[in-house]
PDB file of C-alpha atoms in Angstrom:
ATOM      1  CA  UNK A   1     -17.806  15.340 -26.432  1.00  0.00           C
ATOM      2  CA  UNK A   2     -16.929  15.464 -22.910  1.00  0.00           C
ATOM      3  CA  UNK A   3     -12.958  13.838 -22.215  1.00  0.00           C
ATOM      4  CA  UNK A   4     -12.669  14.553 -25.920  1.00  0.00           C
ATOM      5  CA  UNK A   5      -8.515  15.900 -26.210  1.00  0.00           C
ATOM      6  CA  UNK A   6      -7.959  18.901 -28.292  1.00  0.00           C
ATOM      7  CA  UNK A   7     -11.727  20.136 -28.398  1.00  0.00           C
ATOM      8  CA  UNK A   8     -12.244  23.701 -27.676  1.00  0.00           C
ATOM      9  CA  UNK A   9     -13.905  24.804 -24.308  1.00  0.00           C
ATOM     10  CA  UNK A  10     -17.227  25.548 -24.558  1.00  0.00           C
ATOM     11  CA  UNK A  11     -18.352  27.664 -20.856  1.00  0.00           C
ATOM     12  CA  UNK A  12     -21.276  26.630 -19.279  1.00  0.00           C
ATOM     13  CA  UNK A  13     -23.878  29.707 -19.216  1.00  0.00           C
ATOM     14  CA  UNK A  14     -25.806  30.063 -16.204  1.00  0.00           C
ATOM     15  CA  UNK A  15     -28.429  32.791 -15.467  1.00  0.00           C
ATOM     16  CA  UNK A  16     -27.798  34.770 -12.604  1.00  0.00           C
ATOM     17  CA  UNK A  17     -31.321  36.474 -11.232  1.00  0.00           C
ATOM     18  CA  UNK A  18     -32.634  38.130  -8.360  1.00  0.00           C
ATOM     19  CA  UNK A  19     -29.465  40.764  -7.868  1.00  0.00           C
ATOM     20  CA  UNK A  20     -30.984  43.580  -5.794  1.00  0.00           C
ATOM     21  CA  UNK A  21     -30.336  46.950  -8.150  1.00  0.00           C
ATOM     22  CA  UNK A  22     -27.310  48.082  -5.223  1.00  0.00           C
ATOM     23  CA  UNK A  23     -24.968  45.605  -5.799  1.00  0.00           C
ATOM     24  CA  UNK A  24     -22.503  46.574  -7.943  1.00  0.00           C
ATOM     25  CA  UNK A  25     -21.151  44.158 -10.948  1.00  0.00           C
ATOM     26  CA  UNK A  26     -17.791  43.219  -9.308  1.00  0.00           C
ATOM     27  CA  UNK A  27     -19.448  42.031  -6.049  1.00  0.00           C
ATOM     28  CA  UNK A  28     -21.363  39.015  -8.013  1.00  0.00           C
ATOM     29  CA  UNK A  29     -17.941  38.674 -10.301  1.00  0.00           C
ATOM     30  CA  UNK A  30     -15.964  38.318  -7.229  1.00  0.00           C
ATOM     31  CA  UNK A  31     -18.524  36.144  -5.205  1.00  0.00           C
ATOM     32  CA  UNK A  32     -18.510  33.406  -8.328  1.00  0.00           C
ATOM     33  CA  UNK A  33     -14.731  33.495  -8.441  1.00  0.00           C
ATOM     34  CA  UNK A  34     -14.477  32.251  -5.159  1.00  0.00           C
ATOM     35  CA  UNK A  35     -16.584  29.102  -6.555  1.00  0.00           C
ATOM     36  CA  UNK A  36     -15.973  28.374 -10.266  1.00  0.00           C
ATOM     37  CA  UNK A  37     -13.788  29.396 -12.790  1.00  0.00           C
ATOM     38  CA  UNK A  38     -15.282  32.282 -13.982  1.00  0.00           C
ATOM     39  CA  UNK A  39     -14.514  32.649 -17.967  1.00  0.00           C
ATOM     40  CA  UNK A  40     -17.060  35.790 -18.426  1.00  0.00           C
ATOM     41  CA  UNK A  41     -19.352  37.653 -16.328  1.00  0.00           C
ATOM     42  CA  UNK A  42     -22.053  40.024 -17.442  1.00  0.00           C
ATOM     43  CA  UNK A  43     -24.453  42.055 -15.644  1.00  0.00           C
ATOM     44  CA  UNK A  44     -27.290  43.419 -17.854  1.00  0.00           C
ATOM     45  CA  UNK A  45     -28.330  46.975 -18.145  1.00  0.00           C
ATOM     46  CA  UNK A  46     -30.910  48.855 -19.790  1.00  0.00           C
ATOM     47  CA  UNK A  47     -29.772  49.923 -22.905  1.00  0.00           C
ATOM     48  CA  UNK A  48     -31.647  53.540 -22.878  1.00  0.00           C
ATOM     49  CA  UNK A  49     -31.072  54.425 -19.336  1.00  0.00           C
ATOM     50  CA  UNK A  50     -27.694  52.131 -18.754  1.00  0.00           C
ATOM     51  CA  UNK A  51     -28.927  51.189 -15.140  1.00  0.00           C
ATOM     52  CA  UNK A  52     -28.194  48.233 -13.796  1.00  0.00           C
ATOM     53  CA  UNK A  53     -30.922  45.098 -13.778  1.00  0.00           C
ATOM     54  CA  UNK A  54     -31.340  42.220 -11.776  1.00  0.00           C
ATOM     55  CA  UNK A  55     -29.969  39.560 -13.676  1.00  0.00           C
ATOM     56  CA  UNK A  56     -26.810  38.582 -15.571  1.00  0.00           C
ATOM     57  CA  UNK A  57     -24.609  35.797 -17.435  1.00  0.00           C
ATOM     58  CA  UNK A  58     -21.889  34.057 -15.543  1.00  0.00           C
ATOM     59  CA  UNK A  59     -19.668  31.740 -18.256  1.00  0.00           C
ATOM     60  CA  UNK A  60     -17.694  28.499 -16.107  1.00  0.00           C
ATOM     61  CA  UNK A  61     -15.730  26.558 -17.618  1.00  0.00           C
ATOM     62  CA  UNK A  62     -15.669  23.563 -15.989  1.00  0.00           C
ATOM     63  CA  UNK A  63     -18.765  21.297 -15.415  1.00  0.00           C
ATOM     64  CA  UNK A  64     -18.648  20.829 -11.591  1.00  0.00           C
ATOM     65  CA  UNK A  65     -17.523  24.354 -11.205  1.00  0.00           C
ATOM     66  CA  UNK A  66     -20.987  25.224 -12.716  1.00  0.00           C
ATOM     67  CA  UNK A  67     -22.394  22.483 -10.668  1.00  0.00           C
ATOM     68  CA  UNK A  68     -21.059  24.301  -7.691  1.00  0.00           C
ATOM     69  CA  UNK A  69     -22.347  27.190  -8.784  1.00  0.00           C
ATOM     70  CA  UNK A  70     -25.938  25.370  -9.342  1.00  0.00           C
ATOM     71  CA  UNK A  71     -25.601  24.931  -5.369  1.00  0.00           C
ATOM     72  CA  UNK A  72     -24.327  27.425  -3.612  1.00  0.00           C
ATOM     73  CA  UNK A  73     -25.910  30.731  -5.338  1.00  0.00           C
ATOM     74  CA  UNK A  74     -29.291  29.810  -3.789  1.00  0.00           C
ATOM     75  CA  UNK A  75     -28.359  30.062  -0.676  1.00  0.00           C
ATOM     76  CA  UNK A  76     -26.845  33.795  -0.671  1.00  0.00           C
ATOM     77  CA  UNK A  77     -29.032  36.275   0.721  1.00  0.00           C
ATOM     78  CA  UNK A  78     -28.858  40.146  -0.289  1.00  0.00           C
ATOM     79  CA  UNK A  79     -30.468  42.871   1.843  1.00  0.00           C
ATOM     80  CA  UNK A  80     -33.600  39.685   2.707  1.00  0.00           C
ATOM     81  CA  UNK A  81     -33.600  38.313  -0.846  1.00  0.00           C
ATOM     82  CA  UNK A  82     -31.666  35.452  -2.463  1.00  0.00           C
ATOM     83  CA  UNK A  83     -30.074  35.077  -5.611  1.00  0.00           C
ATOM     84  CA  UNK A  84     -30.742  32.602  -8.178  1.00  0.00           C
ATOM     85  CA  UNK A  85     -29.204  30.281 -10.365  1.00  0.00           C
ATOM     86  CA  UNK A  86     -30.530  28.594 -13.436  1.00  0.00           C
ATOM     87  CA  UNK A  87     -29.259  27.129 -16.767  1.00  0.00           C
ATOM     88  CA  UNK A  88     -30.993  26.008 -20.105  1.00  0.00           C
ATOM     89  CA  UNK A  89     -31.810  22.520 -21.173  1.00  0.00           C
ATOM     90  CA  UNK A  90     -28.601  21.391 -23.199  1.00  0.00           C
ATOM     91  CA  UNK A  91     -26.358  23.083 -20.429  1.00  0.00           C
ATOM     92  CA  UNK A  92     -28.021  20.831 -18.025  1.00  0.00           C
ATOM     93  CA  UNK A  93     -27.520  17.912 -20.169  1.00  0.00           C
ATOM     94  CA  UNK A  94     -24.327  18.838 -20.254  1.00  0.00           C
ATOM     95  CA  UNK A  95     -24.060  18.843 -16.493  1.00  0.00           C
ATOM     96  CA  UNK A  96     -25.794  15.600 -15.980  1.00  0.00           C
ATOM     97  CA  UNK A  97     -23.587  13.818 -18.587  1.00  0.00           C
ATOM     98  CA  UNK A  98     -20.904  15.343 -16.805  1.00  0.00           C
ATOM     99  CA  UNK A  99     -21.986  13.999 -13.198  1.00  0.00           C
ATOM    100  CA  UNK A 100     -23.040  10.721 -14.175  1.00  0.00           C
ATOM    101  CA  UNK A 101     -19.217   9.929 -14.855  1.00  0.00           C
ATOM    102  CA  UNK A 102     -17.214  11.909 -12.121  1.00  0.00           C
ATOM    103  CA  UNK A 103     -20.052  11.997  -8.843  1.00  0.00           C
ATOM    104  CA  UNK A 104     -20.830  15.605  -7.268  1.00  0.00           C
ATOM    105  CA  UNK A 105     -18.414  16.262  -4.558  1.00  0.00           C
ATOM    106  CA  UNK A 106     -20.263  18.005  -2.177  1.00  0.00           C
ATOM    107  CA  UNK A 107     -17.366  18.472   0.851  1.00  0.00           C
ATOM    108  CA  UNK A 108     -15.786  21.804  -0.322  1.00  0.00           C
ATOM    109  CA  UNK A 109     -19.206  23.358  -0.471  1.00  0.00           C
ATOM    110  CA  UNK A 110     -19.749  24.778   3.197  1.00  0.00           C
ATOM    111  CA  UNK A 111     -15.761  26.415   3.085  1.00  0.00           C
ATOM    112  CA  UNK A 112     -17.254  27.868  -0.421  1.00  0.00           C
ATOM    113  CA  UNK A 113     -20.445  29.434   0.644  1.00  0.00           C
ATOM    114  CA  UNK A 114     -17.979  31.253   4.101  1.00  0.00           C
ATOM    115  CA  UNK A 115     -16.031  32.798   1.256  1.00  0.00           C
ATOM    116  CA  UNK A 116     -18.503  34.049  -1.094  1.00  0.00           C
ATOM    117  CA  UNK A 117     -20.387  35.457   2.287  1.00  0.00           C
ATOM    118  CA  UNK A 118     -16.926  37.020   3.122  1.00  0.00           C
ATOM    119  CA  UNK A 119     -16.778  38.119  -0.185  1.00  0.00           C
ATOM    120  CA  UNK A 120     -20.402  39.806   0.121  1.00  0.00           C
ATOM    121  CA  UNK A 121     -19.342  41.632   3.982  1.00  0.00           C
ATOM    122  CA  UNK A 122     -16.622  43.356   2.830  1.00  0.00           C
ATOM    123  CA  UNK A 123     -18.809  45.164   0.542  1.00  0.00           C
ATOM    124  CA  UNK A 124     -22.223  45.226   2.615  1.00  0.00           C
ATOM    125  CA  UNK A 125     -21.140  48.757   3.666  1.00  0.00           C
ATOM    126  CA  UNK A 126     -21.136  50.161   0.187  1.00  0.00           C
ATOM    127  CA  UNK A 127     -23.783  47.966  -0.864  1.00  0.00           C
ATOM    128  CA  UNK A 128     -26.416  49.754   1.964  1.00  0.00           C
ATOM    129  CA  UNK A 129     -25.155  53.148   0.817  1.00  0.00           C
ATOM    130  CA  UNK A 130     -26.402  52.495  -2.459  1.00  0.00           C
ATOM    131  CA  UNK A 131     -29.365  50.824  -1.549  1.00  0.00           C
ATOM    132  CA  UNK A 132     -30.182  54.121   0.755  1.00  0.00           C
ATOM    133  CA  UNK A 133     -28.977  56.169  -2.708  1.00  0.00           C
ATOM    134  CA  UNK A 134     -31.759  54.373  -4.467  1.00  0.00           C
ATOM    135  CA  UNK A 135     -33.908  54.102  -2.146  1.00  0.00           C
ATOM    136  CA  UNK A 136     -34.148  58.017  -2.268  1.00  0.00           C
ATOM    137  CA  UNK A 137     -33.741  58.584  -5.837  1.00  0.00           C
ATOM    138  CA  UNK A 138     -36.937  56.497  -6.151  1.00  0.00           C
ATOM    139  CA  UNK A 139     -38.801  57.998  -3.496  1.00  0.00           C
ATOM    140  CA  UNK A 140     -38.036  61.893  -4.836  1.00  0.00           C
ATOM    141  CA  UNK A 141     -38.883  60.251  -8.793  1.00  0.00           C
ATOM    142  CA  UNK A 142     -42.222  58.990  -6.852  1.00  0.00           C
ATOM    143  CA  UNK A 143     -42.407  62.231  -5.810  1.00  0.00           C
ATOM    144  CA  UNK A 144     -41.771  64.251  -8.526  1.00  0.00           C
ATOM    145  CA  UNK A 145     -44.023  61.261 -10.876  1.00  0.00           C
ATOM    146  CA  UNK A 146     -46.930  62.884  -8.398  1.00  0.00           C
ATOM    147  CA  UNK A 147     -46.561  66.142  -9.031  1.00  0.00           C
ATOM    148  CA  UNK A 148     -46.805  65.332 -12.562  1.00  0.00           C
ATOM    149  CA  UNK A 149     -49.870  62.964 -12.677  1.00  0.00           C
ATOM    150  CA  UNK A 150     -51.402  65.431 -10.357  1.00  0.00           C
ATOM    151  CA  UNK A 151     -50.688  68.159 -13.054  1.00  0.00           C
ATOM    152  CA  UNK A 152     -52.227  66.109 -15.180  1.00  0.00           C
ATOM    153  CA  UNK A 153     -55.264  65.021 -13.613  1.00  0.00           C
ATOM    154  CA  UNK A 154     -55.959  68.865 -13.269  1.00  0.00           C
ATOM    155  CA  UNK A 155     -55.863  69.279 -16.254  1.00  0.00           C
ATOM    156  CA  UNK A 156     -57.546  66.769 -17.431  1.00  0.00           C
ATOM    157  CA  UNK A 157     -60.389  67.412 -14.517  1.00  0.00           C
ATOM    158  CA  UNK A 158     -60.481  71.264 -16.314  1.00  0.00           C
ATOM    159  CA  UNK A 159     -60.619  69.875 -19.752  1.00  0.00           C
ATOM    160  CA  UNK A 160     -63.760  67.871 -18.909  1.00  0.00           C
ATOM    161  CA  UNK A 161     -65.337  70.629 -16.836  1.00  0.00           C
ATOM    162  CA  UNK A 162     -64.704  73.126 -20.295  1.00  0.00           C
ATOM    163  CA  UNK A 163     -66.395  69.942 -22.421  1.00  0.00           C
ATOM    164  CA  UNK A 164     -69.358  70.147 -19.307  1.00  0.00           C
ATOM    165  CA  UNK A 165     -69.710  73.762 -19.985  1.00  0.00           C
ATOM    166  CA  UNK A 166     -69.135  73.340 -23.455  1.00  0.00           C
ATOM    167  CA  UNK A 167     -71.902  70.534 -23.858  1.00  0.00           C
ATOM    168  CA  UNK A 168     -74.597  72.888 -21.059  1.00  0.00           C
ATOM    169  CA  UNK A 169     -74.010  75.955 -23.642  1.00  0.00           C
ATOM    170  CA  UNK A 170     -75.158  73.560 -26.816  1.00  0.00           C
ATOM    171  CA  UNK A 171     -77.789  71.979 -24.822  1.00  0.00           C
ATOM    172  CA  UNK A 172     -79.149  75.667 -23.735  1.00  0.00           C
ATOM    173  CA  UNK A 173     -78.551  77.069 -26.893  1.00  0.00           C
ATOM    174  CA  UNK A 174     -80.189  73.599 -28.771  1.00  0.00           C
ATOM    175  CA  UNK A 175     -83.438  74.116 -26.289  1.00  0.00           C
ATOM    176  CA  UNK A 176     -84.178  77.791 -26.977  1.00  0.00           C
ATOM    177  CA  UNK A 177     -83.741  77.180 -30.972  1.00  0.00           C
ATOM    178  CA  UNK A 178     -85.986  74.636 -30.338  1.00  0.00           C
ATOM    179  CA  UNK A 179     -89.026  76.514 -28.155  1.00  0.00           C
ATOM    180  CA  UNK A 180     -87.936  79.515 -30.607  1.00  0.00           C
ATOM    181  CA  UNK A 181     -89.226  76.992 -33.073  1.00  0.00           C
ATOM    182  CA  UNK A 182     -92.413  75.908 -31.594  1.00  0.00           C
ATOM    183  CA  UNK A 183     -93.369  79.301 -30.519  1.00  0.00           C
ATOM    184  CA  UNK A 184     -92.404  80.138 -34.667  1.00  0.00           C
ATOM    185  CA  UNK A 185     -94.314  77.364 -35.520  1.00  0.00           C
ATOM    186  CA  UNK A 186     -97.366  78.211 -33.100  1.00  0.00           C
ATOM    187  CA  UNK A 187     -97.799  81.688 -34.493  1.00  0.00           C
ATOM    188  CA  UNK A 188     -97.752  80.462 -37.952  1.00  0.00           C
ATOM    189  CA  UNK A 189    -100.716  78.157 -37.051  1.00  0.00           C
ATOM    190  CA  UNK A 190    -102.504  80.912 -35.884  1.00  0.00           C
ATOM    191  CA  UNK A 191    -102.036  83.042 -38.623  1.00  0.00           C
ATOM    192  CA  UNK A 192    -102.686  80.040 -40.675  1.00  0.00           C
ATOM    193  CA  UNK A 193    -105.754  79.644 -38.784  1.00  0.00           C
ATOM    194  CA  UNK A 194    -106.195  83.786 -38.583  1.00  0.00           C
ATOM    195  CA  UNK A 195    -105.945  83.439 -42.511  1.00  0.00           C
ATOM    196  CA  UNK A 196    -108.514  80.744 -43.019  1.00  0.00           C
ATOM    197  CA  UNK A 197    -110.687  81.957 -40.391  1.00  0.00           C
ATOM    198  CA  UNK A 198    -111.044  85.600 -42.246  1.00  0.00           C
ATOM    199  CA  UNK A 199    -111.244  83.761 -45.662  1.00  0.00           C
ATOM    200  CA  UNK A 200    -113.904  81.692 -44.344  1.00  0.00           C
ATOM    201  CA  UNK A 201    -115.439  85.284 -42.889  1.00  0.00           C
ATOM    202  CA  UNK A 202    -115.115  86.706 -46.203  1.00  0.00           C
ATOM    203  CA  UNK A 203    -116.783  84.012 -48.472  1.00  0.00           C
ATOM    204  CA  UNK A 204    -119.774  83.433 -45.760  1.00  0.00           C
ATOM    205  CA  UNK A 205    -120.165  86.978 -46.149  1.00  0.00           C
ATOM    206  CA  UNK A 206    -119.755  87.162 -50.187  1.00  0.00           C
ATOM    207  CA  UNK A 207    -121.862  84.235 -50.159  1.00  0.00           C
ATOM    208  CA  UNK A 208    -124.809  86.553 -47.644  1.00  0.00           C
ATOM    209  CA  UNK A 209    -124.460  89.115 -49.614  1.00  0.00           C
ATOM    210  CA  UNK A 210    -124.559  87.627 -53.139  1.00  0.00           C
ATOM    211  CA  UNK A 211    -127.769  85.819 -51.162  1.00  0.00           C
ATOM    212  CA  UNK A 212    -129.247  89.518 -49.875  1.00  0.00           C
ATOM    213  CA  UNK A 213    -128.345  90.609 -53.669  1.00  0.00           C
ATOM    214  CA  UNK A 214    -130.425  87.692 -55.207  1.00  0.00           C
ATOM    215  CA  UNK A 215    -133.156  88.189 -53.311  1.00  0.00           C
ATOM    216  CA  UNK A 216    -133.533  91.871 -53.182  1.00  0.00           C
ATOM    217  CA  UNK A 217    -133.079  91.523 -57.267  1.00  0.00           C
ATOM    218  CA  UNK A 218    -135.895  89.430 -57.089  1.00  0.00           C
ATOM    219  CA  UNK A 219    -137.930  91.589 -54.812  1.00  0.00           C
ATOM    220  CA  UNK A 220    -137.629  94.338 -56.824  1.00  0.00           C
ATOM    221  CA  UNK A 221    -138.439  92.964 -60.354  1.00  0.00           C
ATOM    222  CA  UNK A 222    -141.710  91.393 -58.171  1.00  0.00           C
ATOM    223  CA  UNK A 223    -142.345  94.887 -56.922  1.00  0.00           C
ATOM    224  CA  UNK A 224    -142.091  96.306 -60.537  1.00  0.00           C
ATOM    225  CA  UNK A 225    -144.402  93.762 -62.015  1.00  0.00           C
ATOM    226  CA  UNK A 226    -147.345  94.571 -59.327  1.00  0.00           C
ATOM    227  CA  UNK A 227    -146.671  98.074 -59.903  1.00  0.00           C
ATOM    228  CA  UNK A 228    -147.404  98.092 -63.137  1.00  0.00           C
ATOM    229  CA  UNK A 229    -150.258  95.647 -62.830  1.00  0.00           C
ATOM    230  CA  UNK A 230    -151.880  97.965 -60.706  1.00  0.00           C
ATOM    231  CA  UNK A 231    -151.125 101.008 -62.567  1.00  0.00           C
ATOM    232  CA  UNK A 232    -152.025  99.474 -66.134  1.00  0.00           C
ATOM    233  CA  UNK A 233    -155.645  98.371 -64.163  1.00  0.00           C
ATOM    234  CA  UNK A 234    -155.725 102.132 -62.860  1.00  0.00           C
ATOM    235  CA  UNK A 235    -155.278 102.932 -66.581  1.00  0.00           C
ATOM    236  CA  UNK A 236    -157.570 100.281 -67.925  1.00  0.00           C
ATOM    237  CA  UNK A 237    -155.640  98.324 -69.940  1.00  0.00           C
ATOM    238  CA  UNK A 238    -155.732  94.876 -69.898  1.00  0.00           C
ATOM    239  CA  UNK A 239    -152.391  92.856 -69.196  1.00  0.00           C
ATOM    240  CA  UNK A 240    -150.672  91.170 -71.999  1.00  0.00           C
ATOM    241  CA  UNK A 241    -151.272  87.335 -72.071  1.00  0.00           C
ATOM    242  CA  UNK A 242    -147.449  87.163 -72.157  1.00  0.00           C
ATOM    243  CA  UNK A 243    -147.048  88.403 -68.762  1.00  0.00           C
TER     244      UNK A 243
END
């Protein structure tokens, strides 16, 4: 509890955001010194590439030091872009418990915000330098990031033409299998039809001749019964009743 004697310290945390990637981590440090009592300050950085970000920690240790804080890191502008300030719901409590016994005192605040932008001049110089450094480091990774999805869209254009030609060759290869298969199919359908045709030749004819046969059969055992007729009335003797 706040006034309570003895208790440990506990810093107020506040988020620092919107740090341009060129300023370096003393610049901010130095800046909030000028402000607060600064217990802790820590810029993030990716932990695979160790760059810097955008954002850090800043640990006060007073209430109206962070209050301060709260205030005047708004209102700093790096390279057209101002920083922010925020805190989480129980250090805010903490803050407005805080204010509602000793009132915000405001007067200091302009002779504040002419030191932190001192602070931030003496190191604009270095501060462009790097953001020129970066500026062309990202411009020659563009670059380079290009060339490589370029690389990759060529290939990726001469994969799909060899899956074109690919897919053509099937398609041409799938179509004459095919009309090799009708025209397959067609000739056995005319020799199917050859076939039935010439069996149908052959049995009409079997069938004519067996007729012709029949007939001619006949013809002749009629011929041989009126030649003997006529030769057994030559020879005068008198058919048989039986024939």
């Amino acid at each position: 509890p706040l006034g309570l004697v003895g208790a440990p310290i506990v810093p107020f945390s506040i988020f620092v955001s919107n740090i341009p990637l060129a300023v370096m981590e003393p610049v901010i440090r130095d800046m909030l010194v000028t402000v607060a009592r600064v217990v802790k300050w820590k810029r993030v950085h990716n932990p695979v590439t160790r760059r810097r970000k955008t954002f850090g920690f800043a640990d006060i240790a007073d209430a109206e030091g962070a209050a301060r804080v709260l205030r005047l890191v708004p209102r700093v502008e790096i390279l057209g872009q101002n920083l922010e300030a925020k805190v989480d719901a129980a250090t805010q409590d903490r803050i407005s418990a805080y204010q509602k016994l000793v009132p915000a005192d405001t007067s200091g605040d302009e002779a504040a915000l002419a030191d932190m932008q001192r602070v931030l001049a003496q190191s604009r110089t270095a501060i462009e330098l790097e953001h020129e450094t970066l500026q062309r480091t990202a411009e020659l990774l563009s670059k380079e990031q290009a060339g490589k999805d370029a690389k990759l869209q060529a290939k990726e254009r001469e994969r799909k033409e060899r899956e074109e030609r690919r897919s053509r060759r099937r398609k041409r290869r799938s179509s004459r299998s095919r009309s090799r298969s009708r025209s397959r199919d067609k000739r056995r359908r005319r020799n199917r039809r050859s076939r039935s045709r010439s069996r149908d030749r052959h049995s009409s004819r079997r069938h004519r001749s067996s007729h012709r046969s029949r007939r001619s059969r006949s013809r002749d055992r009629s011929r041989d019964r009126h030649s003997r007729r006529k030769r057994d009335e030559t020879n005068g003797v008198k058919p048989m009743d039986s024939e």
